[in-house]
Short mmCIF file of C-alpha atoms in Angstrom, two decimals:
data_model
loop_
_atom_site.label_atom_id
_atom_site.label_comp_id
_atom_site.label_asym_id
_atom_site.label_seq_id
_atom_site.Cartn_x
_atom_site.Cartn_y
_atom_site.Cartn_z
CA MET A 29 -17.68 -4.78 -12.68
CA LYS A 30 -18.28 -0.99 -12.69
CA ILE A 31 -16.36 -0.01 -9.79
CA SER A 32 -12.36 0.20 -9.60
CA TYR A 33 -10.42 -2.82 -8.31
CA VAL A 34 -8.61 -0.75 -5.77
CA LEU A 35 -11.80 1.55 -5.50
CA ALA A 36 -13.69 -1.17 -4.30
CA VAL A 37 -10.75 -2.26 -1.47
CA VAL A 38 -11.09 1.32 -0.32
CA ALA A 39 -14.95 1.46 0.06
CA ALA A 40 -15.01 -1.71 1.73
CA LEU A 41 -12.71 -0.36 4.37
CA VAL A 42 -14.76 2.72 4.75
CA VAL A 43 -18.16 3.55 3.25
CA GLY A 44 -21.36 2.16 1.68
CA PRO A 45 -21.71 1.80 -1.94
CA ALA A 46 -20.63 4.57 -4.03
CA ARG A 47 -23.46 6.60 -5.75
CA SER A 48 -21.89 6.16 -9.21
CA ALA A 49 -21.24 2.84 -8.89
CA PRO A 50 -22.53 -0.17 -7.19
CA SER A 51 -20.04 -2.43 -5.13
CA PRO A 52 -20.02 -6.00 -5.15
CA PHE A 53 -19.55 -6.27 -1.57
CA ASN A 54 -21.51 -5.48 1.63
CA GLN A 55 -20.16 -2.39 2.92
CA PRO A 56 -19.89 -1.50 6.61
CA GLU A 57 -20.59 2.16 7.65
CA LEU A 58 -18.17 5.05 7.74
CA THR A 59 -15.48 4.64 10.23
CA ASP A 60 -13.37 6.64 11.91
CA GLN A 61 -10.62 5.49 10.10
CA ALA A 62 -11.60 7.56 7.30
CA ALA A 63 -11.17 10.98 9.46
CA LEU A 64 -7.33 10.31 9.67
CA TYR A 65 -5.24 12.28 7.51
CA LEU A 66 -1.15 11.45 6.85
CA SER A 67 0.47 14.61 5.77
CA ALA A 68 3.78 13.89 3.41
CA SER A 69 6.00 14.79 6.55
CA CYS A 70 3.83 11.73 8.36
CA GLN A 71 3.97 9.53 5.34
CA LYS A 72 7.83 9.87 5.12
CA ASP A 73 7.86 9.20 8.73
CA LEU A 74 6.24 6.11 8.69
CA LEU A 75 7.98 4.74 5.35
CA GLU A 76 11.00 4.83 7.23
CA LYS A 77 9.39 2.05 9.08
CA VAL A 78 9.03 0.20 5.79
CA GLY A 79 12.76 0.43 5.33
CA ARG A 80 14.86 1.16 2.21
CA PRO A 81 15.00 -2.40 1.17
CA MET A 82 11.37 -2.96 0.32
CA LEU A 83 10.84 0.51 -1.17
CA ALA A 84 14.05 0.17 -3.45
CA ALA A 85 12.71 -3.12 -4.84
CA GLY A 86 9.23 -1.53 -5.35
CA GLN A 87 10.36 1.26 -6.99
CA ARG A 88 12.19 -1.00 -9.27
CA SER A 89 9.37 -2.93 -10.37
CA VAL A 90 7.11 -0.18 -10.91
CA LEU A 91 10.06 1.64 -13.26
CA GLY A 92 11.10 -1.48 -15.00
CA ASN A 93 14.38 -0.98 -13.68
CA SER A 94 16.85 -3.84 -13.39
CA ALA A 95 18.39 -4.68 -9.53
CA PRO A 96 21.85 -3.50 -9.04
CA ALA A 97 23.43 -6.64 -8.49
CA SER A 98 23.82 -8.97 -11.55
CA ALA A 99 22.99 -12.48 -11.84
CA SER A 100 26.67 -13.31 -11.04
CA THR A 101 26.64 -11.42 -8.14
CA VAL A 102 23.77 -12.77 -6.73
CA GLN A 103 24.85 -16.26 -7.44
CA ALA A 104 28.11 -15.30 -5.66
CA MET A 105 26.41 -14.15 -2.99
CA GLY A 106 24.75 -17.88 -2.69
CA LEU A 107 21.37 -16.70 -3.36
CA ALA A 108 18.66 -18.10 -5.68
CA PRO A 109 15.60 -16.24 -7.15
CA VAL A 110 12.74 -15.61 -5.18
CA ALA A 111 10.16 -18.57 -5.40
CA SER A 112 6.22 -17.60 -5.29
CA ALA A 113 5.94 -18.74 -1.81
CA GLN A 114 8.69 -16.97 -0.63
CA LEU A 115 6.84 -13.66 -1.32
CA PHE A 116 4.64 -14.41 1.70
CA TYR A 117 5.77 -14.54 5.37
CA MET A 118 4.64 -15.91 8.63
CA ALA A 119 3.07 -13.63 10.86
CA ASN A 120 3.73 -12.87 14.47
CA ASP A 121 0.97 -11.65 16.58
CA SER A 122 3.93 -10.09 19.08
CA ILE A 123 5.56 -8.12 16.34
CA SER A 124 2.30 -6.95 15.20
CA ARG A 125 1.14 -5.37 18.47
CA THR A 126 4.52 -3.55 18.96
CA LEU A 127 4.64 -2.49 15.17
CA HIS A 128 1.42 -1.17 15.91
CA GLU A 129 2.04 0.84 18.82
CA GLN A 130 5.14 2.26 17.13
CA ILE A 131 2.99 3.59 14.21
CA ALA A 132 0.50 4.90 16.44
CA GLY A 133 3.28 6.82 18.52
CA ARG A 134 4.47 8.38 15.17
CA MET A 135 1.10 9.04 13.99
CA MET A 136 0.25 10.99 17.29
CA ARG A 137 3.02 13.28 16.75
CA TYR A 138 1.86 14.95 13.69
CA ASP A 139 -2.03 14.81 14.61
CA PRO A 140 -2.13 14.86 18.39
CA LYS A 141 -5.76 16.04 18.54
CA GLN A 142 -6.68 12.49 16.89
CA ALA A 143 -4.75 10.54 19.70
CA PRO A 144 -7.87 8.83 21.00
CA ARG A 145 -8.76 7.75 17.55
CA ILE A 146 -5.70 6.77 16.54
CA GLN A 147 -4.86 4.53 19.42
CA SER A 148 -8.38 3.04 19.17
CA LEU A 149 -7.71 2.20 15.66
CA MET A 150 -3.95 0.95 15.79
CA LEU A 151 -3.73 -0.73 19.51
CA SER A 152 -6.89 -2.93 18.31
CA GLY A 153 -5.09 -3.86 15.43
CA ALA A 154 -8.49 -2.82 13.12
CA ILE A 155 -6.76 -1.10 10.44
CA TRP A 156 -4.54 -3.83 9.39
CA ARG A 157 -7.29 -6.54 10.12
CA ASP A 158 -9.54 -4.66 7.84
CA TYR A 159 -7.00 -4.26 5.13
CA ASP A 160 -5.71 -8.06 5.06
CA ALA A 161 -9.12 -9.19 5.17
CA LEU A 162 -10.37 -7.26 2.10
CA LEU A 163 -7.47 -8.48 0.35
CA ASN A 164 -8.18 -11.89 1.01
CA ARG A 165 -11.82 -11.49 -0.06
CA LEU A 166 -10.71 -10.34 -3.18
CA GLY A 167 -7.85 -12.93 -3.71
CA TYR A 168 -4.78 -11.41 -2.47
CA SER A 169 -3.03 -11.39 0.64
CA GLY A 170 -1.77 -8.98 3.23
CA ARG A 171 1.00 -11.71 4.03
CA ASN A 172 2.43 -11.57 0.41
CA VAL A 173 4.78 -8.50 -0.32
CA ALA A 174 3.87 -8.60 -4.16
CA ASP A 175 0.20 -7.68 -3.06
CA VAL A 176 1.20 -5.19 -0.24
CA LEU A 177 3.35 -3.27 -2.80
CA THR A 178 0.94 -3.43 -5.64
CA SER A 179 -2.21 -2.02 -3.46
CA TYR A 180 0.11 0.80 -2.35
CA TYR A 181 1.18 1.74 -5.69
CA ILE A 182 -2.01 1.45 -7.65
CA GLY A 183 -3.84 3.13 -5.07
CA SER A 184 -1.32 5.93 -4.77
CA TRP A 185 -1.51 6.12 -8.45
CA GLU A 186 -5.21 6.49 -8.33
CA ILE A 187 -5.34 9.31 -6.05
CA VAL A 188 -2.55 11.36 -7.95
CA ASN A 189 -4.02 11.07 -11.26
CA GLN A 190 -7.53 10.93 -10.13
CA SER A 191 -8.56 7.69 -12.22
CA VAL A 192 -9.49 3.94 -11.52
CA VAL A 193 -7.99 0.95 -11.92
CA THR A 194 -10.04 -2.32 -13.48
CA PRO A 195 -9.37 -5.81 -12.05
CA ASP A 196 -7.16 -6.93 -15.04
CA ARG A 197 -4.80 -4.07 -15.10
CA TRP A 198 -4.63 -4.44 -11.25
CA ARG A 199 -4.12 -7.82 -11.86
CA ALA A 200 -1.28 -7.25 -14.17
CA VAL A 201 0.68 -4.73 -12.16
CA ARG A 202 0.68 -7.27 -9.25
CA ASN A 203 2.25 -9.93 -11.99
CA GLN A 204 4.70 -7.26 -13.00
CA VAL A 205 5.58 -6.42 -9.33
CA ALA A 206 5.87 -10.18 -8.42
CA ARG A 207 8.09 -10.95 -11.21
CA SER A 208 10.41 -7.97 -10.08
CA LEU A 209 10.65 -8.99 -6.80
CA SER A 210 11.61 -12.64 -7.54
CA ARG A 211 14.95 -11.21 -8.90
CA SER A 212 15.06 -8.63 -6.33
CA PRO A 213 18.44 -9.29 -3.70
CA GLU A 214 16.61 -7.30 -1.12
CA ILE A 215 13.58 -9.39 -0.72
CA MET A 216 15.88 -12.55 -0.98
CA LEU A 217 17.70 -11.55 1.95
CA MET A 218 14.67 -9.95 3.89
CA SER A 219 13.76 -12.35 7.10
CA ASP A 220 9.94 -13.16 8.10
CA ILE A 221 10.38 -10.26 10.77
CA GLU A 222 11.58 -7.87 8.09
CA LYS A 223 8.71 -8.74 5.75
CA GLN A 224 5.96 -8.48 8.32
CA ARG A 225 6.75 -5.09 9.78
CA SER A 226 7.71 -3.59 6.22
CA SER A 227 4.16 -4.90 4.77
CA GLU A 228 2.07 -4.33 7.74
CA THR A 229 3.29 -0.55 7.99
CA LEU A 230 3.12 0.12 3.89
CA GLY A 231 -0.53 -1.53 4.11
CA ILE A 232 -1.88 0.84 7.07
CA VAL A 233 -0.19 3.32 5.16
CA THR A 234 -2.23 2.50 2.29
CA ALA A 235 -5.75 1.57 3.90
CA VAL A 236 -5.89 4.99 5.86
CA THR A 237 -4.74 7.05 2.72
CA ASN A 238 -7.44 5.44 0.50
CA ALA A 239 -9.93 5.38 3.42
CA ASN A 240 -9.26 9.31 3.52
CA ARG A 241 -9.54 9.76 -0.42
CA GLN A 242 -13.01 7.94 -0.42
CA SER A 243 -14.27 9.92 2.39
CA LEU A 244 -13.33 13.40 1.01
CA THR A 245 -14.77 11.89 -2.73
CA ILE A 246 -18.11 11.18 -1.09
CA GLN A 247 -18.31 14.56 0.92
CA GLY A 248 -17.31 16.45 -2.47
CA ASP A 249 -14.26 18.22 -0.52
CA GLN A 250 -12.04 19.40 -3.50
CA ILE A 251 -9.59 21.19 -1.41
CA GLY A 252 -9.09 17.92 0.96
CA LEU A 253 -8.41 16.07 -2.08
CA LEU A 254 -6.06 18.17 -3.57
CA ALA A 255 -4.12 18.40 -0.15
CA LEU A 256 -4.26 14.44 -0.37
CA GLN A 257 -3.27 14.05 -3.93
CA SER A 258 -0.60 16.53 -3.10
CA ALA A 259 0.85 14.77 0.03
CA VAL A 260 0.90 11.24 -1.74
CA TYR A 261 2.62 12.60 -4.75
CA GLU A 262 5.18 14.19 -2.78
CA SER A 263 5.73 10.94 -0.79
CA LEU A 264 6.33 8.90 -3.81
CA MET A 265 8.30 11.70 -5.34
CA ALA A 266 10.73 11.25 -2.73
CA GLN A 267 11.19 7.48 -3.32
CA GLY A 268 12.20 8.46 -6.83
CA VAL A 269 8.31 7.55 -8.51
CA ASP A 270 6.78 10.46 -10.44
CA LEU A 271 3.05 8.98 -10.71
CA LYS A 272 2.25 11.37 -13.04
CA ARG A 273 4.56 10.03 -15.70
CA LEU A 274 3.19 6.64 -15.19
CA PHE A 275 0.32 5.08 -16.60
CA ILE A 276 -1.07 1.72 -16.65
CA THR A 277 -1.69 -0.85 -19.62
CA ALA A 278 -2.00 -4.71 -20.07
CA ARG A 279 1.79 -4.92 -18.96
CA GLY A 280 1.59 -3.07 -15.91
CA PHE A 281 3.08 0.19 -15.22
CA THR A 282 4.83 1.81 -18.06
CA GLN A 283 6.63 5.37 -18.23
CA ARG A 284 5.13 7.96 -20.31
#
């Protein structure tokens, strides 16, 4: 494929085929979603809903750090390593509706002029539904915490480093993240509701940010792209992840 795996996901959410590389998917027209912009402050606010447990586990997965609890500590807590099936969660529609209302409220505080558009996209569930559908079509799932974290970190890395990631490297990062999460005390202790809230919030942040990137790229808006790169970089730095010091190999994320 000539197009990056994550870029293909982004393009399918927002635009027709990129001029420089054909997409393997039938793409819809540009949507209102691409016009939304999440500032660093707004991203920080939304990531609070993702929660520290999920972000701490994600940070370790991309930096290659060990969990704070040793194997003996985890065993003493009565916890077993997370099976692959436990990275999935059972979704609850009422949880989604309430969560999307809360996210819309937070987004509108930072961008009141976009309130009608935010309400339309968020309260209809369109952003999350499209994001989940795209991951499903590509062999992944919005109901798997490893898949969601992978799309978040790779999408952010691509924006900050102005680069693209191939499907095989995408899979390598996903496997790296899944292995790390399988030993994560935070993930072991999370309920389905907690996994759903964290995953849907992170998926929405990922979808909106990458839709914005794709739109700005097609428009040739370099100033807008620089602002987006800065916002994403600041957001990840606040989590202890310096995306400029990471590169992606056949083993996943590696520190420079």
